[in-house]
Coordinates of C-alpha atoms (C1' of nucleotides) in Angstrom, one line a residue:
Chain M
M144 CA -11.1 -15.5 -1.7
D145 CA -14.2 -13.8 -1.3
A146 CA -14.9 -10.7 -3.0
P147 CA -16.6 -8.0 -1.3
Q148 CA -20.4 -7.8 -0.9
R149 CA -21.6 -5.9 -3.5
P150 CA -24.7 -3.9 -2.8
D151 CA -27.4 -3.7 -5.0
A152 CA -27.0 0.5 -5.6
I153 CA -24.5 3.1 -5.2
S154 CA -23.7 4.0 -1.9
S155 CA -24.5 7.1 -0.3
F156 CA -20.6 7.3 1.1
A157 CA -19.8 6.9 -2.7
A158 CA -20.4 10.6 -3.4
D159 CA -17.6 11.4 -0.8
L160 CA -14.5 9.3 -2.7
H161 CA -11.7 11.4 -3.3
I162 CA -8.5 10.3 -5.4
G163 CA -5.2 11.3 -5.0
N164 CA -4.7 12.1 -9.1
S165 CA -0.8 12.0 -10.1
L166 CA -1.7 13.3 -13.1
S167 CA -3.1 16.9 -11.5
R168 CA -1.1 16.2 -8.7
K169 CA -4.4 17.0 -6.3
K170 CA -7.0 15.2 -4.2
E171 CA -9.9 15.0 -7.0
P172 CA -14.0 14.1 -6.4
F173 CA -14.4 10.8 -7.4
E174 CA -16.8 10.5 -10.7
P175 CA -16.4 8.0 -13.0
I176 CA -17.7 8.3 -16.7
S177 CA -20.6 6.1 -16.6
A178 CA -21.4 4.7 -13.4
P179 CA -22.2 2.2 -12.2
Y180 CA -19.2 1.2 -14.6
V181 CA -16.1 2.0 -13.4
G182 CA -13.4 0.7 -15.9
M183 CA -9.4 0.4 -14.0
Y184 CA -5.9 -1.0 -15.6
V185 CA -3.4 -1.6 -13.9
C186 CA -0.1 -2.5 -15.1
G187 CA 0.6 -6.5 -14.3
P188 CA 4.1 -7.7 -14.1
T189 CA 6.4 -8.7 -16.8
V190 CA 6.7 -12.7 -16.4
Y191 CA 10.3 -13.8 -16.6
S192 CA 11.0 -14.1 -12.8
N193 CA 9.7 -14.4 -9.0
V194 CA 7.7 -11.7 -7.8
H195 CA 9.3 -9.7 -4.8
L196 CA 7.6 -8.0 -2.6
G197 CA 7.8 -4.6 -3.6
N198 CA 6.0 -6.1 -6.4
V199 CA 2.8 -7.5 -4.2
R200 CA 2.6 -4.1 -2.7
T201 CA 1.8 -2.5 -6.0
F202 CA -1.2 -4.8 -6.6
L203 CA -2.4 -4.8 -2.9
T204 CA -2.6 -1.3 -3.5
F205 CA -5.1 -2.0 -6.4
D206 CA -6.9 -4.9 -4.6
I207 CA -7.9 -2.2 -1.8
V208 CA -8.8 -0.1 -4.6
Y209 CA -10.8 -2.5 -6.4
R210 CA -12.4 -3.8 -3.4
Y211 CA -13.7 -0.6 -1.8
L212 CA -14.9 0.3 -5.5
I213 CA -17.2 -2.8 -5.2
H214 CA -18.2 -2.1 -1.8
L215 CA -19.5 1.1 -3.3
G216 CA -21.6 -0.4 -5.6
Y217 CA -19.6 0.3 -8.9
K218 CA -20.0 -2.9 -11.3
V219 CA -15.8 -2.7 -12.1
R220 CA -14.0 -4.1 -14.9
Y221 CA -10.6 -4.2 -13.2
V222 CA -8.0 -5.1 -16.6
R223 CA -4.8 -6.5 -15.4
N224 CA -1.9 -7.6 -18.4
I225 CA 0.6 -9.9 -18.4
T226 CA 3.7 -8.7 -19.8
D227 CA 5.0 -11.6 -21.9
V228 CA 6.8 -10.1 -24.6
G229 CA 8.5 -6.6 -25.4
H230 CA 9.7 -5.5 -21.9
L231 CA 13.5 -5.3 -22.9
T232 CA 16.4 -5.4 -20.4
G233 CA 16.7 -1.8 -20.2
D234 CA 20.1 -1.6 -18.4
S235 CA 24.0 -1.8 -19.2
D236 CA 23.4 -5.9 -20.9
D237 CA 22.3 -5.9 -24.4
G238 CA 18.8 -4.9 -24.1
E239 CA 17.9 -8.2 -25.2
D240 CA 13.9 -9.3 -24.4
K241 CA 13.2 -10.4 -20.8
I242 CA 11.8 -13.0 -21.8
G243 CA 13.5 -14.3 -24.6
K244 CA 16.9 -14.2 -22.8
K245 CA 15.4 -16.1 -19.9
A246 CA 14.2 -18.9 -22.3
R247 CA 17.9 -18.9 -24.0
L248 CA 19.4 -19.1 -20.7
E249 CA 17.3 -21.8 -19.6
N250 CA 17.0 -23.4 -22.8
I251 CA 13.2 -23.6 -22.7
E252 CA 10.4 -22.0 -24.7
P253 CA 9.7 -18.7 -24.0
M254 CA 6.2 -19.7 -23.5
E255 CA 7.2 -22.1 -20.5
I256 CA 9.1 -19.2 -19.0
V257 CA 5.9 -17.0 -19.3
Q258 CA 3.8 -20.0 -17.8
R259 CA 5.8 -20.5 -14.9
Y260 CA 6.1 -17.5 -14.0
T261 CA 2.4 -16.6 -14.4
N262 CA 1.4 -19.1 -12.2
D263 CA 3.9 -18.3 -9.8
F264 CA 2.4 -14.7 -9.7
H265 CA -1.0 -16.0 -9.7
D266 CA -0.2 -18.4 -6.2
V267 CA 1.7 -15.2 -4.7
M268 CA -1.2 -13.2 -5.1
R269 CA -3.5 -16.1 -3.8
I270 CA -1.7 -16.1 -0.6
F271 CA -1.7 -12.4 0.2
N272 CA -5.5 -13.0 -0.3
I273 CA -5.4 -10.7 -3.5
L274 CA -8.3 -10.9 -5.8
P275 CA -8.2 -11.8 -9.5
P276 CA -8.9 -8.9 -11.8
S277 CA -12.2 -8.9 -14.4
I278 CA -9.3 -9.8 -17.2
E279 CA -6.3 -10.5 -17.8
P280 CA -4.9 -10.2 -21.3
T281 CA -1.3 -10.7 -22.4
A282 CA 0.7 -8.9 -24.4
T283 CA 1.2 -11.9 -27.4
G284 CA -2.8 -12.5 -27.5
H285 CA -2.9 -9.0 -28.2
I286 CA -0.4 -8.9 -31.5
V287 CA -2.7 -8.0 -34.0
E288 CA -4.4 -4.8 -31.9
Q289 CA -1.0 -3.9 -31.6
I290 CA 0.4 -3.7 -35.4
D291 CA -3.4 -1.8 -35.7
M292 CA -2.8 1.1 -33.2
I293 CA 0.4 1.4 -35.1
S294 CA -0.6 2.0 -38.4
K295 CA -3.3 4.7 -36.8
I296 CA -0.8 6.1 -35.0
I297 CA 1.5 6.2 -38.4
E298 CA -1.5 7.6 -40.1
N299 CA -2.4 10.5 -37.5
G300 CA 1.2 11.2 -38.0
Y301 CA 3.1 10.2 -34.9
G302 CA 4.9 7.4 -35.9
Y303 CA 7.6 6.5 -38.6
E304 CA 9.4 3.8 -40.0
A305 CA 12.9 3.2 -39.9
N306 CA 14.6 0.0 -41.2
G307 CA 11.6 -2.1 -40.0
S308 CA 10.9 -0.6 -36.8
V309 CA 8.4 1.6 -36.3
Y310 CA 9.2 4.8 -33.6
F311 CA 7.0 7.4 -32.2
N312 CA 8.1 10.8 -33.0
V313 CA 7.5 12.3 -29.9
R314 CA 8.8 16.0 -31.0
K315 CA 6.2 16.0 -33.5
F316 CA 2.8 15.2 -30.9
A317 CA 4.7 17.6 -28.4
E318 CA 4.0 20.2 -30.7
S319 CA 0.1 20.0 -30.4
H320 CA 0.3 18.1 -26.9
D321 CA 1.3 18.3 -23.6
Y322 CA 4.0 15.6 -23.5
G323 CA 5.4 15.1 -20.3
A324 CA 2.5 16.5 -18.4
L325 CA 2.3 13.1 -16.5
S326 CA 5.8 13.1 -15.1
G327 CA 6.5 16.1 -15.2
R328 CA 9.4 16.3 -17.7
R329 CA 10.0 18.3 -20.5
I330 CA 11.3 17.2 -23.9
D331 CA 14.3 19.7 -24.3
E332 CA 15.6 18.4 -20.9
L333 CA 15.0 15.4 -21.9
Q334 CA 17.1 15.9 -25.0
S335 CA 20.1 17.1 -23.3
Q336 CA 19.7 14.9 -20.6
T337 CA 19.9 11.7 -23.1
R338 CA 22.8 10.1 -24.1
A339 CA 24.5 10.8 -26.9
L340 CA 23.4 9.0 -30.4
D341 CA 25.5 6.4 -31.4
G342 CA 25.6 6.3 -35.5
Q343 CA 23.2 3.5 -35.8
D344 CA 20.1 4.4 -34.5
E345 CA 17.3 4.5 -36.5
K346 CA 15.9 7.2 -34.4
R347 CA 15.0 10.4 -35.3
D348 CA 15.6 11.9 -32.4
P349 CA 17.0 10.0 -29.1
I350 CA 13.7 10.6 -27.3
D351 CA 11.5 8.8 -29.6
F352 CA 10.3 5.1 -28.0
A353 CA 10.0 2.2 -30.2
L354 CA 6.8 1.0 -31.2
W355 CA 7.5 -2.3 -33.3
K356 CA 10.9 -3.6 -33.4
K357 CA 12.3 -5.3 -36.4
A358 CA 14.0 -9.0 -34.8
D359 CA 16.4 -11.5 -36.8
E360 CA 16.3 -15.1 -36.3
S361 CA 18.0 -15.2 -33.6
H362 CA 14.9 -13.4 -31.5
L363 CA 13.1 -16.4 -30.4
M364 CA 9.4 -14.2 -30.0
R365 CA 8.7 -12.4 -33.0
W366 CA 5.5 -11.9 -35.5
P367 CA 4.9 -10.5 -39.0
S368 CA 4.1 -7.5 -39.6
P369 CA 3.4 -4.6 -42.4
W370 CA 6.8 -3.4 -41.7
S371 CA 8.9 -6.2 -40.8
V372 CA 9.1 -9.3 -38.5
G373 CA 9.4 -8.3 -35.0
F374 CA 8.2 -7.6 -31.9
P375 CA 5.4 -4.7 -30.5
G376 CA 7.4 -2.3 -28.1
W377 CA 6.7 -2.5 -24.1
H378 CA 4.5 0.7 -23.8
L379 CA 2.1 -0.7 -26.8
E380 CA 0.6 -3.7 -24.8
C381 CA -1.1 -1.4 -22.4
S382 CA -2.4 1.4 -24.6
V383 CA -3.9 -1.4 -26.8
M384 CA -5.3 -3.8 -24.2
S385 CA -7.3 -0.6 -22.1
T386 CA -8.5 0.9 -25.7
K387 CA -9.8 -2.4 -26.1
Y388 CA -11.7 -3.8 -22.8
L389 CA -12.3 -0.3 -21.4
G390 CA -12.7 2.1 -24.0
Q391 CA -10.8 5.1 -25.3
S392 CA -11.7 7.4 -22.7
F393 CA -11.6 5.0 -18.9
D394 CA -11.5 5.8 -15.1
I395 CA -8.6 4.3 -13.4
H396 CA -5.0 3.6 -14.6
G397 CA -2.8 2.4 -12.1
G398 CA 0.9 0.9 -11.6
G399 CA 3.9 1.2 -9.8
M400 CA 5.5 4.8 -9.3
D401 CA 9.0 3.7 -11.2
L402 CA 6.8 3.3 -14.6
K403 CA 5.1 6.8 -14.4
F404 CA 8.1 7.9 -17.0
P405 CA 8.9 6.8 -19.5
H406 CA 6.1 3.8 -19.1
H407 CA 3.0 5.8 -18.6
E408 CA 3.9 8.8 -20.3
C409 CA 4.3 6.8 -23.8
E410 CA 0.8 4.6 -23.2
I411 CA -0.9 8.7 -23.3
A412 CA 1.1 9.4 -26.1
Q413 CA 0.1 6.7 -28.0
N414 CA -3.0 6.2 -27.3
V415 CA -3.8 10.3 -27.9
G416 CA -1.6 9.8 -30.9
A417 CA -3.7 6.2 -32.2
N418 CA -7.4 7.4 -31.2
G419 CA -7.2 11.0 -31.4
K420 CA -8.8 11.7 -27.7
A421 CA -7.5 13.9 -25.5
D422 CA -7.2 12.5 -21.8
P423 CA -8.0 9.2 -22.2
V424 CA -7.5 8.4 -18.4
R425 CA -9.3 10.2 -15.9
Y426 CA -7.3 9.1 -12.5
W427 CA -3.9 8.4 -12.5
I428 CA -3.0 6.5 -9.3
H429 CA 0.3 5.4 -8.4
G430 CA 2.0 3.5 -5.6
N431 CA 5.0 4.2 -4.1
M432 CA 7.8 1.8 -3.3
L433 CA 8.6 -0.4 -0.5
T434 CA 12.2 -0.4 0.5
V435 CA 14.1 -2.3 2.4
N436 CA 16.7 -0.1 4.6
G437 CA 16.3 2.7 2.3
R438 CA 16.7 1.1 -0.7
K439 CA 14.1 0.1 -3.2
M440 CA 13.6 -3.5 -3.0
S441 CA 14.8 -4.8 -6.4
K442 CA 16.2 -8.0 -7.6
S443 CA 19.9 -6.3 -8.6
E444 CA 20.0 -5.1 -4.6
G445 CA 19.7 -9.0 -3.5
N446 CA 17.2 -6.9 -1.0
G447 CA 13.8 -9.0 -2.7
F448 CA 11.9 -11.9 -0.7
T449 CA 10.0 -14.1 -2.2
P450 CA 6.9 -15.2 -0.5
D451 CA 8.5 -18.7 0.7
E452 CA 11.4 -16.9 2.4
L453 CA 9.2 -14.8 4.2
I454 CA 6.8 -17.1 5.6
T455 CA 9.8 -19.8 6.4
G456 CA 12.2 -16.7 7.6
N457 CA 14.5 -18.3 5.5
H458 CA 16.7 -15.1 4.0
K459 CA 19.5 -13.3 5.3
L460 CA 17.5 -9.9 6.2
L461 CA 15.1 -11.5 8.0
E462 CA 15.2 -12.3 11.5
K463 CA 11.7 -14.5 11.6
G464 CA 9.2 -15.8 9.3
Y465 CA 6.0 -13.8 9.1
S466 CA 2.9 -14.9 8.1
P467 CA 0.9 -13.2 4.1
M468 CA -1.6 -11.3 6.6
T469 CA 0.9 -10.2 8.7
V470 CA 2.2 -8.8 5.7
R471 CA -0.3 -7.5 4.1
F472 CA -1.1 -6.0 6.9
F473 CA 1.8 -4.2 7.3
M474 CA 1.4 -2.8 4.3
L475 CA -1.8 -1.7 4.8
Q476 CA -0.7 0.0 8.2
G477 CA 1.1 2.9 5.7
H478 CA -0.8 4.5 2.8
Y479 CA 0.2 3.5 -0.6
A480 CA 1.4 6.9 -1.7
G481 CA 4.4 6.5 0.8
T482 CA 7.7 4.9 0.2
L483 CA 7.2 2.2 3.1
D484 CA 10.2 0.4 5.0
F485 CA 10.4 -3.2 5.3
S486 CA 12.2 -4.0 8.7
N487 CA 11.9 -6.3 11.1
P488 CA 10.9 -4.7 14.0
A489 CA 8.1 -2.9 11.8
L490 CA 7.0 -6.5 10.6
Q491 CA 6.8 -7.6 14.1
A492 CA 4.9 -5.1 15.7
A493 CA 2.5 -5.6 12.8
E494 CA 2.0 -9.4 13.6
K495 CA 1.2 -8.4 17.7
G496 CA -0.8 -5.5 16.5
L497 CA -2.6 -7.7 13.9
E498 CA -3.8 -10.3 16.4
R499 CA -4.8 -8.2 18.4
L500 CA -7.5 -7.1 16.1
M501 CA -8.4 -10.7 15.4
T502 CA -8.2 -11.4 18.9
S503 CA -11.1 -9.1 19.4
W504 CA -12.8 -9.7 15.9
R505 CA -12.9 -13.1 17.2
L506 CA -14.2 -12.0 20.7
L507 CA -17.1 -10.2 19.1
E508 CA -18.7 -13.8 17.6
K509 CA -19.6 -14.4 21.2
L510 CA -20.6 -10.8 22.1
K511 CA -23.9 -10.5 24.1
P512 CA -26.1 -7.7 23.7
V513 CA -27.5 -6.4 26.9
A514 CA -31.1 -7.8 27.9
E515 CA -34.2 -6.1 26.5
G516 CA -35.4 -2.9 28.5
G517 CA -31.8 -3.2 30.4
S518 CA -29.5 0.1 30.2
A519 CA -26.6 0.1 28.1
D520 CA -25.0 2.4 30.2
P521 CA -22.2 3.2 29.2
A522 CA -23.1 2.4 25.4
P523 CA -20.1 3.1 22.8
D524 CA -21.2 5.0 19.4
V525 CA -20.7 2.3 17.1
D526 CA -22.2 4.7 14.0
A527 CA -19.9 7.0 14.5
I528 CA -17.2 4.3 14.3
I529 CA -18.6 3.0 10.8
A530 CA -18.9 6.4 9.6
R531 CA -15.1 7.3 10.5
A532 CA -14.3 4.2 8.8
Y533 CA -16.2 5.6 5.2
A534 CA -14.5 9.1 5.6
A535 CA -10.9 7.5 5.9
M536 CA -11.3 5.4 2.7
N537 CA -13.0 8.0 1.2
D538 CA -9.7 10.3 1.6
D539 CA -7.9 8.3 -1.0
F540 CA -8.2 5.0 0.4
N541 CA -6.6 5.9 3.6
T542 CA -6.0 2.5 5.3
P543 CA -3.9 3.8 8.2
I544 CA -6.5 5.5 9.5
L545 CA -9.3 2.9 8.6
I546 CA -7.3 0.4 10.6
A547 CA -6.9 2.9 13.5
V548 CA -10.3 3.0 13.6
L549 CA -10.9 -0.8 13.8
Y550 CA -9.0 -0.1 16.7
D551 CA -11.4 2.1 18.6
A552 CA -13.7 -0.8 17.8
V553 CA -11.4 -3.6 19.3
K554 CA -11.5 -1.1 22.1
V555 CA -15.4 -1.5 22.3
V556 CA -15.4 -5.0 22.2
N557 CA -12.9 -6.0 24.4
S558 CA -14.5 -3.6 27.0
V559 CA -18.4 -4.9 26.2
A560 CA -16.8 -8.6 27.0
A561 CA -15.1 -7.1 29.8
G562 CA -18.5 -5.9 31.0
R563 CA -17.2 -2.7 31.0
M564 CA -19.5 -1.6 28.4
A565 CA -23.0 -2.6 27.3
L566 CA -24.1 -3.1 23.9
D567 CA -28.0 -3.5 22.6
E568 CA -28.4 -6.1 19.7
K569 CA -28.4 -3.0 17.2
G570 CA -24.9 -2.0 18.7
I571 CA -23.7 -5.7 18.2
S572 CA -24.8 -6.1 14.6
T573 CA -23.4 -2.9 13.4
L574 CA -20.2 -3.8 14.8
H575 CA -20.5 -6.9 12.8
H576 CA -21.1 -5.0 9.6
L577 CA -17.9 -2.7 10.5
F578 CA -15.6 -6.1 11.0
D579 CA -17.2 -7.7 7.7
R580 CA -17.6 -4.9 5.6
F581 CA -13.9 -2.9 6.6
A582 CA -11.7 -5.6 8.3
K583 CA -12.5 -8.6 5.5
D584 CA -14.3 -7.1 2.6
I585 CA -12.3 -4.4 2.3
L586 CA -8.4 -4.8 3.6
G587 CA -9.3 -8.1 2.9
L588 CA -8.0 -9.4 6.1
Q589 CA -8.7 -13.1 7.2
H590 CA -8.3 -15.5 10.1
E591 CA -5.0 -17.6 9.1
D592 CA -6.0 -20.5 11.4
V593 CA -7.0 -23.5 9.3
G594 CA -9.2 -26.4 10.5
D595 CA -9.5 -25.6 14.5
G596 CA -11.7 -24.3 15.6
G597 CA -15.2 -23.2 15.1
D598 CA -17.1 -25.9 14.5
D599 CA -19.7 -27.2 17.2
R600 CA -18.1 -30.3 17.9
T601 CA -14.9 -28.1 19.3
D602 CA -17.0 -26.0 20.8
G603 CA -18.9 -28.8 22.9
L604 CA -15.3 -29.8 24.1
M605 CA -14.2 -26.5 24.9
E606 CA -17.0 -25.7 27.3
V607 CA -16.4 -29.3 29.1
L608 CA -12.9 -28.4 29.6
C609 CA -13.8 -25.0 30.7
T610 CA -16.8 -26.5 32.8
L611 CA -14.2 -28.4 34.7
R612 CA -11.7 -26.3 34.8
A613 CA -13.7 -23.8 36.3
E614 CA -15.1 -26.4 38.9
A615 CA -11.2 -27.5 39.4
K616 CA -10.7 -23.4 40.3
S617 CA -13.9 -23.6 42.7
N618 CA -12.2 -26.5 44.8
Q619 CA -9.1 -24.2 44.8
D620 CA -7.5 -27.2 42.9
W621 CA -4.7 -24.9 40.9
A622 CA -3.1 -28.2 40.0
T623 CA -5.5 -28.8 38.0
A624 CA -6.7 -25.6 36.8
D625 CA -3.3 -25.3 35.4
L626 CA -2.9 -28.7 33.9
I627 CA -6.0 -28.2 31.6
R628 CA -4.3 -24.5 30.8
N629 CA -0.9 -25.7 30.3
R630 CA -1.9 -28.4 28.3
L631 CA -4.2 -26.9 25.9
A632 CA -1.8 -23.8 25.5
E633 CA 0.7 -26.6 24.3
M634 CA -1.9 -27.4 21.2
G635 CA -2.5 -23.4 20.6
V636 CA -5.4 -23.1 22.4
N637 CA -5.5 -20.0 24.7
I638 CA -7.6 -19.7 28.2
K639 CA -8.6 -16.7 29.5
D640 CA -10.0 -15.8 32.7
G641 CA -12.5 -13.4 32.3
K642 CA -15.3 -11.8 34.9
D643 CA -18.4 -14.3 33.3
G644 CA -15.9 -17.5 33.0
A645 CA -13.2 -18.6 30.3
S646 CA -13.0 -18.1 26.9
W647 CA -10.8 -19.2 24.6
T648 CA -8.6 -18.6 21.2
F649 CA -7.0 -20.8 18.6
D650 CA -3.1 -19.6 17.5
Chain H
rG246 C1' 22.3 18.1 -13.6
rG247 C1' 16.7 17.8 -14.4
rU248 C1' 11.5 16.0 -12.3
rC249 C1' 8.9 13.7 -8.8
rU250 C1' 8.4 11.6 -3.4
rG251 C1' 10.2 12.5 1.4
rG252 C1' 12.4 14.2 6.8
rU253 C1' 7.3 13.3 12.3
rG254 C1' 8.3 10.9 19.4
rG255 C1' 12.6 3.9 21.5
rC256 C1' 10.6 1.7 16.5
rC257 C1' 6.7 1.9 12.2
rG258 C1' 3.6 5.1 10.5
rA259 C1' -1.3 8.7 9.9
rG260 C1' -2.5 14.2 9.9
rU261 C1' -1.8 19.8 5.3
rG262 C1' -2.8 26.3 9.2
rG263 C1' -5.8 26.4 16.0
rC264 C1' -9.0 20.2 18.6
rU265 C1' -5.5 15.3 16.7
rA266 C1' -4.0 9.8 14.8
rG267 C1' -3.3 5.0 15.6
rG268 C1' 0.3 0.1 16.0
rC269 C1' 4.6 -1.5 18.8
rU270 C1' 8.0 -1.1 22.2
rC271 C1' 8.6 0.5 28.0
rA272 C1' 7.4 1.6 32.9
rG273 C1' 3.3 2.1 36.6
rC274 C1' -1.9 0.6 38.0
rU275 C1' -6.3 -2.1 38.1
rC276 C1' -8.3 -6.7 37.7
rU277 C1' -6.7 -11.5 39.0
rG278 C1' -5.3 -18.1 43.3
rC279 C1' -1.1 -17.7 39.4
rA280 C1' -0.4 -16.3 34.7
rA281 C1' -2.1 -14.5 29.9
rA282 C1' -5.6 -11.3 27.6
rA283 C1' -7.7 -6.9 28.7
rG284 C1' -8.2 -1.6 30.8
rC285 C1' -6.4 2.8 32.7
rU286 C1' -2.2 6.0 33.0
rG287 C1' 2.6 8.0 31.8
rC288 C1' 7.4 8.7 28.3
rU289 C1' 4.7 13.1 23.9
rA290 C1' 7.5 14.6 18.4
rC291 C1' 7.4 17.1 13.6
rA292 C1' 15.7 17.7 9.7
rG293 C1' 17.4 23.1 10.0
rC294 C1' 17.2 28.3 9.1
rG295 C1' 13.8 32.8 7.5
rG296 C1' 9.3 34.5 6.7
rU297 C1' 3.3 34.7 6.6
rU298 C1' 0.0 34.7 10.5
rC299 C1' -3.8 36.3 16.1
rG300 C1' -1.9 31.2 16.0
rA301 C1' 2.4 26.3 11.5
rA302 C1' 4.1 19.6 11.9
rU303 C1' 1.2 21.8 8.4
rC304 C1' 1.4 27.6 3.8
rC305 C1' 6.3 30.1 1.5
rG306 C1' 11.7 30.8 0.8
rC307 C1' 16.3 28.8 1.2
rU308 C1' 19.8 24.6 3.2
rC309 C1' 21.2 20.2 4.3
rC310 C1' 19.9 14.7 4.0
rA311 C1' 17.7 10.5 1.8
rG312 C1' 14.9 7.7 -2.1
rA313 C1' 12.8 6.8 -6.8
rC314 C1' 12.7 8.1 -12.2
rC315 C1' 15.9 10.0 -16.7
rU316 C1' 13.6 4.9 -22.0
rC317 C1' 14.5 -0.2 -27.1
rC318 C1' 20.5 -3.4 -28.4
rA319 C1' 22.8 2.7 -23.8

RNA sequence: GGUCUGGUGGCCGAGUGGCUAGGCUCAGCUCUGCAAAAGCUGCUACAGCGGUUCGAAUCCGCUCCAGACCUCCA
């Protein structure tokens, strides 16, 4: 897994980068707080089960952001947390800690759960060629800092203790701050929307959220604090770890659309409530959901695929298996801010489209420049293609447009290979640059064939076979020519007859 | 009910005032011993209704439809 090549200085193209900011709901020019450094925080997974493709889409979105910022020359510190405590089951069952519950069900240590699914998460990230972040902190590794932040929030008057638990006083905070600015919610509406208080509730107001929860001995994961033995609230870890590693104000905060409320709204309140600094995050980026037959992919719907099911095709909703690169490409053909529907025809279209792109990319390696002094007519304008590639990425990371631009390059490569167009040395090297930087570094596309082809010996063997076949063809010995072609095809080697002899590709 | 997204051709999916994606599919053609690949051409749409404008898929209003979110032991 290769990180993008980072230039020594910030690219001149960086000045045109615009980011769709979910806080302002506008596309804004990207101006880092202290260039060349960029701080980016993304909410990572809660490691109590296998990740599914919907999760993958979110992390892929920020992989593209990360890769492009690096490509532009920024020194990015990318922090993506692992939630290993505090995320409660929010639905109708019991509101237990998700990890604690799983540990109890399987009768093992919570940390075994955490380790197992963290490993799984990393494996999945790897097969989709998603780069690891600079720092991957865990909630349990930052209990001390979380307690410290709670204390600050209480000191500042925005938190209160009730029976050993601590809550954030939303109404108090909203007196002087715009709670709801990110999600567009108003606290009066929230108030009326919230389910009725039951008499046991320790919260002063139903819209308050927990910073610390007291826990009895049946809880597997609990820590001492000034208020009680218990555990931190889910929203707290992200505030704590982003502040610790990126500062009280930082550039980019990302996550899935479904985290906008309450999670991110609460994060802002906590950061501001503890640090007193308004606007802790400059640019909020939210990746949209992956749907299946129009429904959000989720475990409870039974419409989530694990990577294994995806690759083998062993799932009732899959007609066949698809490679991770196919899925990566498929996801990048849609913009991150829109929903994307996962379907078999769409996947098959992506598979074929990717194959055409990759075949052309391989063909580029063998392209010969037009001879010195020879005319390159008609000569395609490859510099314009590069400019359009940057324009696409600068427009809020518009990968679908970038892919469309790459297909223009595909057309050029194929035309040159077929002798219909000509390129000089410089033109060819520009195309190399386009594919290496945009397809490989930024989109993270890579050839999936492993081990076969590419080395000198294979090339030599192929040359011999092609020469023999060319000889057979010139003798009109079609039987021999077809035998060579067919036997190679059985092995996954495809011969293509062009104007200047045959070329070959591997499946 | 509230908040937020969206509704684009056979399918997927860009595009936010005039030029205008791209991929896949289908049909025809070129090339070709045949095939594959590649290239060319065609099929060419913006949920509905009204408004603004010289001009709207794009802006405004309304309607219809779809999805997400609405929080801690509800």
